[in-house]
Amino acid sequence: MSPAMEAYLSSMNRSLEEALSIAREARSRGIDPSTTPEIPIANDLADRVEALLHIPGVAARIRELEAEMSREEAALRIGDDFVARRFGETSREEVVDHAIRCSMALLTEGVVAAPTEGIAKVTFGKNDDGSEYLRIYYAGPIRSAGGTAQALSVLVGDYVRRALGINRYIPRPIEIERYIEEIRQYNNILSLQYAPTEAELRLIIENCPVCIDGEPTEKDEVSGYRNLERVETNAVRGGMALVIAEGLALKAPKIQKNVAKMKMSGWEWLDTLVAGTSPSGGDEEPGVHPKDKYLKDAIAGRPVFAYPMRKGGFRLRLGRGRNSGFAAGGLNPATMFILGEYLSPGTQMKVERPGKAAGVVPVDTIEGPTVLLTSGEVRRIDREGDAVALVSDIEAILDVGEMLISFGEFLENNHPLVPPSYCEEWWLQEGGPRHPENEMEAIGFAMDGAYLHPDYTWFFDDLTIEEFRLLADMVVAGGRLESDLLRIRNTPEIKHLLEEILIPHTVEGDDIVIRSYYSFIACLGLSLDLSRRDGWKTLPASGNGLDAARHLSGFMIRSKAGTRIGARMGRPGKSAPRKMKSAPHALFPVGDGGGARRSFQGAGAKKSGGTVPDGDLLMQIETTGTVSIQLGERKCPGCGLTTYWNRCGCGEHTEPVFRCVHCNKEVREDRCPRCDAPTACQHEVDLNIRKEYDDALARLGILPDALKLLKGLKELKSRNRAVEPIEKGILRAVRDLFAFKDGTVRYDMIDLPLTHFRPREIGVSPERLRELGYQTDMDGRDLVGLDQTVELKPQDILVSRDCGEYLLAVAGFMDDLLERVYGLPRYYNAETPADLVGQLLIGLAPHTSAGVLARLIGFSEALVGYAHPFFHAAKRRNCFHGDTEIEVRGPDGWKKLPIRDFVVANFDLSSPGIDHIGTFYSDPATPHMTIAIDTTGTPKMRRITSVSVHRAPAHLILFETERGKKLAVTPDHAMVVWDCTYLRKIRAVEVKPGDRVAVMEGGMVLADTIRIAEPTPCLDDRVYCLTVADDHTLHANGIFTGQCDGDEDCVMLLLDGLINFSRSFLPETRGGSMDAPLVLTSRIDPAEVDKETLNVDLVSRYPLSVYEGCLRYAAPKDLEKEVDHVELRIGTPAQYEGFSFTHDTTDISAGPQTTMYTRLGSMVDKLDAELLLARKIRAVDEDDLAERVLTTHFIRDMIGNLNAFSKQGFRCPRCAAKFRRMPLAGKCRCGGRIIATVSEGSVKKYLAASQSICEQFAISEYTKQRIRVIDASINSTFGEEEKVQLGLADFM
Amino acid sequence: MLRDQEIVSRFCEAGHLVDPTVVSYIQEKGDPALIQTILKSLSVNCTVVLPSHIPSLTQRRDGIRFTADPILEVIEGMEGSAGPVRQIEDYASLFRNRYDTLGSLIRKRTGSIPVEALIRSSRFRDSDVTIIGIVLDVKTTAKGHRIIELEDPTGIIPVLFNSGRDGFADAERIVPDEVIGVRGKLSPDAGLFYADQLLRPDIPIQHAPYTPHQSGKAVFISDIHIGSDTFLEDPWERFCDWISAEDDISYLLVAGDLVDGIGIYPGQEKELTIQNIYEQYDRLGEMLATLPSRLRIVLAPGNHDVVRGAEPQPAIPAEFRSAYTPNCTFVENPCAVSIQGVRVLMYHGRSIDDLISLIPGARYEAPSEMMEAMLKRRHLAPSYGRRTPVLATEQDRLIIDPVPEILHTGHVHITGISRYRGVLSVNAGAWQGQTAFQKQMNINPTPGQAIIIDLERMEPQVCDFLSK
């Protein structure tokens, strides 16, 4: 490590220490749930394991073991220490329990929930011969461990069991049948990644030495083998099914390897299993066949920019910009403007290849789009300014420009290299002497044996030989040279052909005028007097236009078209403060009195003269601001007083008191020793909200009038039911900040990679940057100028301006808090966002529990968070995933498609990928499918490309729909909601009641309305990480949700996290504490981060061999050594610095600031804009697109809702009660009227729009008939009299 | 309550075996003396005690039918009776109608009290009472008992079925929205009702089917699926040839899914040989036109047909019928037709999917068990809101009342025949081979079969046309 990097990392550590000491001081005041900061700092895996499991001393032992052996071995060996009871285990159960949890934590990198939440308990059962056997109860979150860790946990159990002298499990025949039935059934409910055959299951269960048991996770019960003596439940046990099917069956080879290494006996049966389950399925034929998967979910509202491999689509430019690579693709900012301003930095694009999605970043050193203007002129637009000026004159977009994709992306996706667009950096390497001054010089170079320079290479390969001949004929017939211009008589035919080859030209009067014509006529085989040269006599009749041009000109010419890549718009970028659904200022309950806004003022108000019906009497009531509410019971160790505050009136910090829920006795254990009942920390308190609120205001010296609204929570849901001082909420409220469930204030941003920046574009002076350790630019010169390019340090980040402002407010809040509540000096003292530069932040990716320490060094104009790829990778997993009650249906027996196009090379069956934050990726051994939904609402059978895993959440958002569907997901989970005609992905926390989601019912997709969305504990939750091909959605409990794409992160101020975060606020639920910074990683080790970063390439130019490899569709793996990338540097000092890039860009924030998509309001506008753009772009087939919109979205919605109409649930608008069916009484129990959840309007809403699309576009007869049939069904359901069709706009 | 074992052993001691129906009858009556009465009336050589042996319980045969009327008559569900929804609130009257009709069937056998009276008044504490309600929710407790939320017009009460007691297997088969009666006791805190016995509307134990005086044969089929690439053309042709040749067959009844339809499931267009919905119906019409004109054909719609999915489904609209001969009668789903006085209840059977998913141990291979489940509940589609869409109507058109002689369904593509308390249930197979969906769901259909019933003798017979 270089001294500079050393200094950088240690300065980070110093600042962290400083912040920690302030936080400790503040916490010692005792007003928080605990007296020390609750985010442990972890530097390595061993630390994290120890922090996760709370077993002191384990970290040291893990380090010792890891020094000697592989991680898997260490995970088993650590069992010996537990058997020896080295860590204070008191019972045999505890020994096994600790051993299994610890090894799982090790195997899952200490970040996922599986070790803590995935194993419910461990007990011993009795075999029929009287001996004992070990039972491990797996719970739903075991999924987060991934197959290998799941399977190895069984192995660990076996290992420890032997050491304890416990016999193996001898199953009864009836139990084996039960397993088989149950796993089958589980697979039907929640599609397993791999459904083992009956024979495999028998083999596993008969031989597995440990009894794999589980908690019931499903509502469904088995129908056959019920009420067995040794199986506690009739319900389906998901954890058990996962461990057997996705663990033991799927990962048999991996266990076999470990068994062999550890020389364990009793696992010989694995040989049979492995022999029987060799993975099937070959790879799809590599190469460049059009792939329209990304289009399958093309949709209303989100435009398609190019059909697969179609002329005029994105041309591949091979290279990495300083802001691209790592799943981001560069586009010329002009392209972003020309394409309807739909793309802005951070917008996600779905692409044909090499990956599936790409974040859009501006790179202005690549080519922009070529357009046909209304004047008839064809020109390429490379500059942002030109694009903005010309956008209204565009008749057609002939070519959408280049897309910069790095070699590393091909490597990452294991996609064969494909020919890129011919470019200068390539040309220079194969004989091009220097950039040609003009066309004559370029032709001179070509005559001297170099390739024809890309700037003067036209797209002859897009012409057939006939078209080429026709073009030459017309130039010969109608062309003339005049004052160094080529003028050709304008006919529609020639105009069309010139547009095909994208040669810039203008139209003057009757003539087409070409200014740069030398290479053109040379390629056409014409001499300067436009007569045919001799080559024409020998022109072969086969080949395409490019072959002809080569032959006729005698030049070496490469294809300028290269490979076209199709793309459509994905999700828009995002940059906004994190808000919970009801967005509280204070984590303090106000009960029902606060109304829908949970307002303190409302709850505390004196309501007199109100009446409530009590039976037939109307009672006069008067409230005095006192509410009765459940709060945590705490006791002061000093004076023994019982309170709910964290600090007693006497100044002492209080401790939570847990009581048995049955006998109400105070107990210290988790369960009551007498009743074996769970314990709870709660008591009902008559709380005078008004007084507490007034007191808090008074203590802060804030006048009651200064604060209009202070929002609290309705009720507490954490185990301790801890509250925070109301002062914190007040101070947040005055700055309009909202607390997240864990007490922190966060800002969410899309993240983009950045390896180099310029002081100018981040708005920070070189002087300040030098203070921050940026002494030199990337070339080693002293940093003095605003435009020098500087290499970004791995833990430094840029945030958007908006975010800067928000963080400034948070900093102000923190300072107020320190000063007025904790009595400490102000810390940030920031007046402008710029004052925050250099401060430390915590970055957190969705679904993770490990924050990463970051330093703020500047701001980007674009609404994105730019940071070093390492930083993103340290927080993130690339895998998409769903969580919690995800229901995937029906791969069982579905034809096993041999598609493995997304299997990343290093993730083969025997070695699943593990990323730094504990995500295991494992690709399915057998391809499996699930029903995904595309953005138009079409259900799709989709392959599950991998299963990956995460820590389970502490807190879930429970959605309930009008139709009675329930789904609990993590707050960051991507939900798909109807945005008129397509499904938009938004985070679960943003889903509000009233939002429409797509649900699956009876094989139909229909729209349903979210009735309740609230953070809540949910007993049946699980964490679930599937990657579903293409659509990245799946339906869970019938509700379609997305997977989290994982590139939207949040940041919070370090001090905010250290002081205000408390586990005690996190809702009590199985699933742990996803999304909360349970651990803070202070230093990024590139060796431990997401594997994707390893494929970020670092060179300033690709060698010729790479381009040559592209031409022969070489596998990127074969050229791995040719291109320096992170993986080659791991473990050397160069792993942190000395990076380079192939393509610079002027400004990392260029392009539209926000996407048009979010600017357009109504669906009508969006659909119109999309179809308009589709008509303009040459690479898009608008009729096909319109039909897709109909079949995949409109029709499905209508059919679904029509069906749903007659199965619908009801609800009471007054008390929010919901009814699966109409109650006999016809009214709610509260006396309220009951209303329908599916309205006639929602069934009919797309009818008029569909009919109008049928008229405007060439739609197939089949689709038209379907719309007619739907129309008839709607009439038959609602009656015909209503002749006035409502338009789409009526429902917006 | 009398326990099963007690009753059985009482008969055993007397040297007789006993039919379960008799056991439940005695339980329902709750009168131990009845056993003695029955025993007395038995002849010595009677081994098994059947319902017919119960004195005072003579089989009641419904003999008053106006068979002078047309031999084929649509009694209920004639074209045009399934109108559009009036107002969504009609669901209240629909369930009320279901409760009233089916509840009264139970009430005929036992007295009952309203739920509210039970909860509010202390009069009924400690005494056995019967409540009748419509099931709101079904749950299993941690200990394996069943808790049913039972709703009647006055209130809702949770009812506990103890897993250790007699008849629990029946309680496990309670599905949402069926009407049941429960005999039992209220818990001391009035918060729970402990069930002793479950009463269903059921077919009366003394029911005996009507038999016509004329001979005649009817053929029952379903699920033709014209237009699908899995439509079994050859077996269908063989069937048509056969039926044309059989002179004594006068009726052909089709219980829905006449054609494969369009847009029924995603990607269907790839599995259609006829993509035009009009052509699909025309093709069937042409095929049926080749059959003898004496044959009366009854055509009901199913979920693949062109009409709305919500039940009751209207008949196939006139615009699709241009190719059909006058001997074809288009009816609704469900519908009741009388052929020679024999009442046939035709229902496509979409609710079978729901019932299979709700009833433990139910299998697609045995659809007739689900039909029996319908008969016991006296309802064609008891559970609302699952896969079977039911339109909000004032009357519940899916109630099985009066009791038919034959219940005819389809939908699952698997032939099944059973007889329950005199009612003959026939689920006709399909004329479509195994579809990709069925393969995925591991459903093995029995295509190419027709069921012939001799109306006079009520004897069903399965004819297989799959292979030559």
Coordinates of N, CA, C and O in Angstrom, one line a residue, chain A residues 306-343:
Chain A
A306 N -34.1 0.7 -29.1 CA -33.7 -0.1 -30.2 C -34.1 -1.5 -30.1 O -34.1 -2.1 -29.0
Y307 N -34.6 -2.1 -31.2 CA -34.9 -3.5 -31.2 C -33.7 -4.3 -31.3 O -32.6 -3.8 -31.7
P308 N -33.7 -5.6 -31.1 CA -32.5 -6.4 -31.0 C -31.7 -6.3 -32.3 O -32.3 -6.7 -33.3
M309 N -30.5 -6.0 -32.2 CA -29.5 -6.0 -33.3 C -30.1 -5.3 -34.6 O -29.7 -5.8 -35.7
R310 N -30.9 -4.4 -34.4 CA -31.5 -3.8 -35.6 C -30.7 -2.6 -36.1 O -30.0 -1.9 -35.2
K311 N -30.6 -2.4 -37.4 CA -30.0 -1.2 -37.9 C -30.4 0.1 -37.2 O -31.6 0.3 -37.1
G312 N -29.5 0.9 -36.8 CA -29.9 2.1 -36.1 C -29.9 2.0 -34.6 O -30.1 2.9 -33.9
G313 N -29.6 0.8 -34.1 CA -29.6 0.6 -32.7 C -28.3 1.0 -32.1 O -27.4 1.5 -32.9
F314 N -28.1 0.8 -30.8 CA -26.9 1.3 -30.2 C -25.7 0.5 -30.8 O -25.8 -0.7 -30.9
R315 N -24.6 1.2 -31.1 CA -23.4 0.5 -31.6 C -22.5 0.3 -30.4 O -22.3 1.2 -29.7
L316 N -22.0 -0.9 -30.3 CA -21.1 -1.2 -29.2 C -19.7 -0.4 -29.4 O -19.1 -0.5 -30.4
R317 N -19.4 0.4 -28.4 CA -18.0 0.9 -28.4 C -17.3 0.3 -27.2 O -17.9 0.3 -26.1
L318 N -16.2 -0.3 -27.4 CA -15.5 -1.0 -26.4 C -14.7 -0.1 -25.6 O -13.8 0.6 -26.2
G319 N -14.9 0.0 -24.3 CA -14.0 0.9 -23.5 C -14.7 1.1 -22.2 O -15.8 0.8 -21.9
R320 N -13.9 1.7 -21.3 CA -14.4 2.1 -20.0 C -14.2 3.5 -19.7 O -13.0 4.0 -19.8
G321 N -15.2 4.3 -19.4 CA -15.0 5.7 -19.1 C -14.7 5.7 -17.6 O -14.8 4.7 -16.9
R322 N -14.3 6.9 -17.1 CA -13.9 7.0 -15.7 C -15.2 6.8 -14.9 O -15.1 6.6 -13.7
N323 N -16.3 7.0 -15.5 CA -17.6 6.8 -14.7 C -18.4 5.6 -15.2 O -19.6 5.5 -15.1
S324 N -17.7 4.7 -15.9 CA -18.5 3.5 -16.4 C -17.8 2.2 -16.0 O -16.9 2.2 -15.2
G325 N -18.3 1.1 -16.5 CA -17.9 -0.2 -16.0 C -18.8 -0.5 -14.9 O -19.6 0.3 -14.5
F326 N -18.7 -1.6 -14.3 CA -19.4 -2.0 -13.1 C -20.9 -1.8 -13.4 O -21.6 -1.0 -12.7
A327 N -21.4 -2.4 -14.4 CA -22.9 -2.3 -14.8 C -23.4 -1.0 -15.1 O -24.5 -0.7 -15.1
A328 N -22.5 -0.1 -15.5 CA -22.9 1.2 -16.1 C -22.4 1.3 -17.5 O -21.3 0.9 -17.8
G329 N -23.2 1.8 -18.4 CA -22.8 2.0 -19.8 C -22.8 3.4 -20.2 O -23.7 4.2 -19.8
G330 N -21.8 3.8 -20.9 CA -21.7 5.2 -21.3 C -22.5 5.5 -22.6 O -22.6 4.7 -23.5
L331 N -23.1 6.7 -22.6 CA -23.8 7.2 -23.7 C -23.4 8.6 -23.9 O -23.1 9.3 -23.0
N332 N -23.3 9.0 -25.2 CA -23.1 10.4 -25.4 C -24.2 11.2 -24.9 O -25.4 10.9 -25.1
P333 N -23.9 12.3 -24.2 CA -25.1 13.1 -23.6 C -26.0 13.6 -24.7 O -27.2 13.7 -24.5
A334 N -25.5 13.7 -26.0 CA -26.5 14.1 -27.1 C -27.5 13.0 -27.3 O -28.7 13.3 -27.5
T335 N -27.1 11.7 -27.1 CA -28.0 10.6 -27.3 C -29.1 10.7 -26.2 O -30.3 10.5 -26.5
M336 N -28.7 11.1 -25.0 CA -29.7 11.2 -23.9 C -30.8 12.3 -24.3 O -32.0 12.1 -24.0
F337 N -30.3 13.4 -24.9 CA -31.3 14.4 -25.2 C -32.2 14.0 -26.4 O -33.4 14.2 -26.4
I338 N -31.5 13.4 -27.4 CA -32.2 13.1 -28.6 C -33.3 12.0 -28.4 O -34.4 12.1 -28.9
L339 N -33.0 11.1 -27.5 CA -33.9 10.0 -27.2 C -35.0 10.5 -26.2 O -35.3 9.9 -25.2
G340 N -35.6 11.6 -26.5 CA -36.7 12.1 -25.8 C -36.4 12.5 -24.3 O -37.3 12.6 -23.5
E341 N -35.1 12.7 -24.0 CA -34.7 13.0 -22.7 C -35.1 11.9 -21.7 O -35.4 12.2 -20.5
Y342 N -35.3 10.7 -22.2 CA -35.7 9.7 -21.3 C -34.6 9.2 -20.4 O -34.7 8.6 -19.4
L343 N -33.4 9.4 -21.0 CA -32.2 8.9 -20.3 C -31.5 10.0 -19.6 O -31.3 11.1 -20.2

